[in-house]
Coordinates of C-alpha atoms and ligand atoms in Angstrom, one line a residue:
X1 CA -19.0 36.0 96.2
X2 CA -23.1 36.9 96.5
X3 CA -25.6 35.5 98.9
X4 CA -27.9 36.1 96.2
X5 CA -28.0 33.7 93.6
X6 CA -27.7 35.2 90.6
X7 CA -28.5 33.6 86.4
X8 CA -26.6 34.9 83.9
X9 CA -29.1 34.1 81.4
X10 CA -29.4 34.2 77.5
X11 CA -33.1 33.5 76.1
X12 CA -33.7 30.3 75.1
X13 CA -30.3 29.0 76.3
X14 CA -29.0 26.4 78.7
X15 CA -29.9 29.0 81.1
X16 CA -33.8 28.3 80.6
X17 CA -33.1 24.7 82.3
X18 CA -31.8 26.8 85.6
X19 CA -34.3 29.4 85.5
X20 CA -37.4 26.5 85.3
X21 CA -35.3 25.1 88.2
X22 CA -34.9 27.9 90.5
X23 CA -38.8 28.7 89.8
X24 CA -40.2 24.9 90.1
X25 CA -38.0 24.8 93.5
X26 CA -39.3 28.6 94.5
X27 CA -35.8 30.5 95.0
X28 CA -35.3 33.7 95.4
X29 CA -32.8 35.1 92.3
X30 CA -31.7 37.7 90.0
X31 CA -31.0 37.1 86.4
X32 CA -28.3 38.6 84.2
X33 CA -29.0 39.2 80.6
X34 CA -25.7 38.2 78.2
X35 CA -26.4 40.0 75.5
X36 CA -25.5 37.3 72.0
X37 CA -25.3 39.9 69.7
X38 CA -22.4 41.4 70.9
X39 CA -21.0 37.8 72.2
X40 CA -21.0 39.4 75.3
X41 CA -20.3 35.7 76.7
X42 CA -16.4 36.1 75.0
X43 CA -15.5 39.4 77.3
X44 CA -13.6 39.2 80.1
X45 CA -15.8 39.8 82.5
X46 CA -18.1 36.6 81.7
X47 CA -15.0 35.0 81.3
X48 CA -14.5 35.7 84.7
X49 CA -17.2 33.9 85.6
X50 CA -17.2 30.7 83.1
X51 CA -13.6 30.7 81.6
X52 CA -15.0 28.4 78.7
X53 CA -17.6 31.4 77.5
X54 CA -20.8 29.3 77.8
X55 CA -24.2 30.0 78.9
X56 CA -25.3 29.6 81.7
X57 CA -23.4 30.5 84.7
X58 CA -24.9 30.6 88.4
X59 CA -23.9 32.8 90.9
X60 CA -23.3 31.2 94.4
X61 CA -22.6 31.7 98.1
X62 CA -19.9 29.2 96.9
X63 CA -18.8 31.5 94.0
X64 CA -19.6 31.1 90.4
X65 CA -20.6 27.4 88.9
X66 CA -21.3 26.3 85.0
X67 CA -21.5 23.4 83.3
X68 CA -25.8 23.1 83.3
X69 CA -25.7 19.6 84.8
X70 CA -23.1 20.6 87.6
X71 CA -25.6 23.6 88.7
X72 CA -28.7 21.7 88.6
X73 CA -27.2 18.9 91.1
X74 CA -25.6 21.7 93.1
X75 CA -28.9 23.1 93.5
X76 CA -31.0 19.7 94.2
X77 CA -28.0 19.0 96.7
X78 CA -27.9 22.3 98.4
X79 CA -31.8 22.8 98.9
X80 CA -32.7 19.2 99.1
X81 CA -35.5 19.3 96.1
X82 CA -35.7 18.0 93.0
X83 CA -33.8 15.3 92.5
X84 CA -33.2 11.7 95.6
X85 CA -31.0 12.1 98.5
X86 CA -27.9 10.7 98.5
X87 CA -28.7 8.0 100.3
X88 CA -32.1 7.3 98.3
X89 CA -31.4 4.3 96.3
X90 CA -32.5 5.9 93.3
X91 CA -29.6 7.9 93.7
X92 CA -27.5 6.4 91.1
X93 CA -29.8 5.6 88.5
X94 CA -30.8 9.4 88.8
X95 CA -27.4 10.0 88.6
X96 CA -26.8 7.6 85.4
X97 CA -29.0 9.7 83.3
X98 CA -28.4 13.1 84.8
X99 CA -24.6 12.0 83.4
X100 CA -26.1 10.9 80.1
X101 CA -28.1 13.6 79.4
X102 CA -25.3 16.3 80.2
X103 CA -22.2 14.2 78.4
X104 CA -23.6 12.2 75.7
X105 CA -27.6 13.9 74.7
X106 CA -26.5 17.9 75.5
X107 CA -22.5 17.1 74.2
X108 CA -24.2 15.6 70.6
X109 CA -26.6 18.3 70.7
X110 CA -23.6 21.0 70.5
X111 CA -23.0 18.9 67.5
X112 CA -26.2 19.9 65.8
X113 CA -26.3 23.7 66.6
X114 CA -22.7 24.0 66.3
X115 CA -21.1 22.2 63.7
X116 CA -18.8 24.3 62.4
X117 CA -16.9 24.8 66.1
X118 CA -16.1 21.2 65.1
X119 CA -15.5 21.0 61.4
X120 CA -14.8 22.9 58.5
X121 CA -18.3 24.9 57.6
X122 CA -18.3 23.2 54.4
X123 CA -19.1 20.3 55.9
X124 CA -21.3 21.1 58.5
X125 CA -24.5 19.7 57.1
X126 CA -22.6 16.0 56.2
X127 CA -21.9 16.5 59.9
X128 CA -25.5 17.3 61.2
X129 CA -26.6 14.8 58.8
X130 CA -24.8 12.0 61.1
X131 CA -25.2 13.2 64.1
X132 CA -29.5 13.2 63.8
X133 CA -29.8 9.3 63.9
X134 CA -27.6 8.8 67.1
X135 CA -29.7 12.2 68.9
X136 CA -32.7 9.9 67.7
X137 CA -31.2 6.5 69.3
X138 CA -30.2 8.6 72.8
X139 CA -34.3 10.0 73.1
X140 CA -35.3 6.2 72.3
X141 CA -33.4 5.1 75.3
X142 CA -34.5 8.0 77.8
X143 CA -38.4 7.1 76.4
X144 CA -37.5 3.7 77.8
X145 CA -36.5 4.9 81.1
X146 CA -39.2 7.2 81.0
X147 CA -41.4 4.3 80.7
X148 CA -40.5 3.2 83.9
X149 CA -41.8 6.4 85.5
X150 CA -38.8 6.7 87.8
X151 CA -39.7 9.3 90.1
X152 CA -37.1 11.8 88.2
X153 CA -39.1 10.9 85.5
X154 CA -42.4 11.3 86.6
X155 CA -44.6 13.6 85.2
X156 CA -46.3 14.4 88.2
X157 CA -43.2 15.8 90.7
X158 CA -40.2 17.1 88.1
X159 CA -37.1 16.8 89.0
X160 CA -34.5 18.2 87.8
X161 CA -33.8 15.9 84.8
X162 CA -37.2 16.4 84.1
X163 CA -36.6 20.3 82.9
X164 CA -32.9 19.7 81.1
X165 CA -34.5 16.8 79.0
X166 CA -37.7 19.3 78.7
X167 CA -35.7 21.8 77.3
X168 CA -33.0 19.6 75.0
X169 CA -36.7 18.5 73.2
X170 CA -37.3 22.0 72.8
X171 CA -34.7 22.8 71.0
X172 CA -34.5 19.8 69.1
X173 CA -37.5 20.6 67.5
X174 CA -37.1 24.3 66.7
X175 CA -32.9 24.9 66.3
X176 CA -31.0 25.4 64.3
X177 CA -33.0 28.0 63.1
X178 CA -31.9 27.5 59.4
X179 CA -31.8 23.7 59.8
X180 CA -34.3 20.7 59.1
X181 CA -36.4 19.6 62.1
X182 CA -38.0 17.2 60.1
X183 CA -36.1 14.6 61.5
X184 CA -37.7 15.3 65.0
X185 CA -41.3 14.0 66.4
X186 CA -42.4 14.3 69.8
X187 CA -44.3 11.4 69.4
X188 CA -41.6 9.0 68.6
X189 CA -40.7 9.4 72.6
X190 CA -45.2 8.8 73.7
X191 CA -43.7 8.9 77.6
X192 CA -41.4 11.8 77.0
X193 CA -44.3 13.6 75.3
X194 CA -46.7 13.3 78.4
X195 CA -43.9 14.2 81.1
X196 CA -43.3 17.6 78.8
X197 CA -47.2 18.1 78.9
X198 CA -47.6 18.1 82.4
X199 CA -44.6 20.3 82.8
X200 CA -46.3 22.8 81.0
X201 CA -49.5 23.6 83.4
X202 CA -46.6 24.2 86.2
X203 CA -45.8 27.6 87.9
X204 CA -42.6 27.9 87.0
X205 CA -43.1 26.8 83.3
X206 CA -45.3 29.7 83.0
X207 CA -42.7 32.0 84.6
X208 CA -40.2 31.4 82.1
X209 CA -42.3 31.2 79.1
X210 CA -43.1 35.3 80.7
X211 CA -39.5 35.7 81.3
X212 CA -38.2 34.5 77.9
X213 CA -41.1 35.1 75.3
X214 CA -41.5 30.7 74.9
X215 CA -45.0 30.7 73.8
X216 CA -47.8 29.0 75.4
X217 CA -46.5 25.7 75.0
X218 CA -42.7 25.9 74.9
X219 CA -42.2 22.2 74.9
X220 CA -45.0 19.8 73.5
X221 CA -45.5 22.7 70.6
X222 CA -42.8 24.9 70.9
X223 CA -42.1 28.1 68.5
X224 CA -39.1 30.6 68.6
X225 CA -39.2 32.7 71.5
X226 CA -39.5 36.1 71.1
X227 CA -38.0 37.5 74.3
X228 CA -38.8 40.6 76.1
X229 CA -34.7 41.5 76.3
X230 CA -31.6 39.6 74.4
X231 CA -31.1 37.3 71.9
X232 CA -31.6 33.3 71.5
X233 CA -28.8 33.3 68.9
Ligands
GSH301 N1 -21.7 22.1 78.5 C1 -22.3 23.4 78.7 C2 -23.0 23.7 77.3 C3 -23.7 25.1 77.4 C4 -24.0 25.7 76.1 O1 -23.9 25.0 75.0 N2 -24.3 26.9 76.1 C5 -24.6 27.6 74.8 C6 -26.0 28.3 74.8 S1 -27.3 27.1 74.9 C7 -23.6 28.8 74.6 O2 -23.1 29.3 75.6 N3 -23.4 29.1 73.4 C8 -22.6 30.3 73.1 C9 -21.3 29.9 72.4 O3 -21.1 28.7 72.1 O4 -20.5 30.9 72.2 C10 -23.3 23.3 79.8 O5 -23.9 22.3 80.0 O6 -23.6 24.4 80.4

């Protein structure tokens, strides 16, 4: 167990959404490179950690957490930013799409990066090739929400469904790295494009683009990073 909370971080990873967290809400932490070359995230020691191998894991006074979605409410909980109280009535709605974006948006997104963890490689592109449309249907639905400008969907105070949804964009529009992205415009989702926007004038969204090599406009724009340590990939 550490007192001090601690990122086990790849660039570029699930781990960015924790890191724009724990800067936007102005934590102290330390951050632990897993090197991807080596699949350093496979050894026994991460395993330790996260016994599924995935990136990221936090560190807490409560012992280890993963899962992105399962850390980010665990943080919003335990320093009461970010995200409505528990007994905020926009509690559940928050909660809806915090669920959404983790299980249905992040889950299909594995889909598109990963396909052949799911299907033999031959067929990976027949399998990215299906799995576009319904990534394009779920950012249709958040823009909708977005519409609304709930206020974990405001542009003006993040939460922190604000930074996962920032980053899944991100990554729609530059991964997989040998893939086509032309399937992907910002400007299909007009209120997702302006929340992403403002995020990028904020503190902590210039911390990680430092930390992790983002580029100065990792989400409206974004290129591929070219960190200062590790590996995206
Ligand atoms: N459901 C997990 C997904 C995390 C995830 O997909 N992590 C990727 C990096 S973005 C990873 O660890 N990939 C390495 C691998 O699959 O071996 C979460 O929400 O934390």
């Amino acid at each position: 167990m550490t007192e001090t909370l601690r990122l086990h971080y790849a660039p570029d990873n699930a781990s960015l959404v924790i890191r724009l967290v724990l800067e936007e809400m102005g934590l102290p932490y330390e951050s632990v490179l897993i090197d991807r070359s080596v699949r350093e995230q496979d050894g026994a020691a991460y395993r330790k950690l996260n016994p599924n191998g995935l990136i990221p894991v936090l560190e807490t006074p409560q012992g280890p957490i993963f899962e992105t979605a399962a850390i980010l409410l665990w943080l919003a909980d335990t320093y009461g930013q970010m995200a409505p109280a528990v007994n905020d009535p926009e509690r559940g709605p928050f909660l809806k799409w915090l669920f959404f974006a983790s299980n249905t948006l992040h889950a299909d997104l594995r889909i598109l990066f990963y396909p052949y963890v799911y299907i033999d490689p031959e067929q990976a592109e027949t399998l990215r090739a299906g799995i576009r449309p319904r990534l394009h249907r779920h950012l249709q639905l958040l823009d909708s929400q977005a519409a609304a400008a709930p206020s974990w969907l405001s542009p003006d105070s993040p939460s922190v469904l604000t930074y996962y949804l920032a980053c899944m964009l991100r990554w729609m529009a530059i991964y997989p790295s040998d893939g086509d992205q032309s399937w992907f415009r910002l400007t299909d989702t007009p209120y997702l494009q302006r929340m992403l926007g403002a995020l990028e004038a904020r503190d902590a969204t210039q911390a990680a683009i430092t930390a992790e090599g983002l580029g100065a406009t990792p989400f409206t724009s974004p290129t591929h990073p070219t960190p200062p340590e590790g590996s995206a990939t």
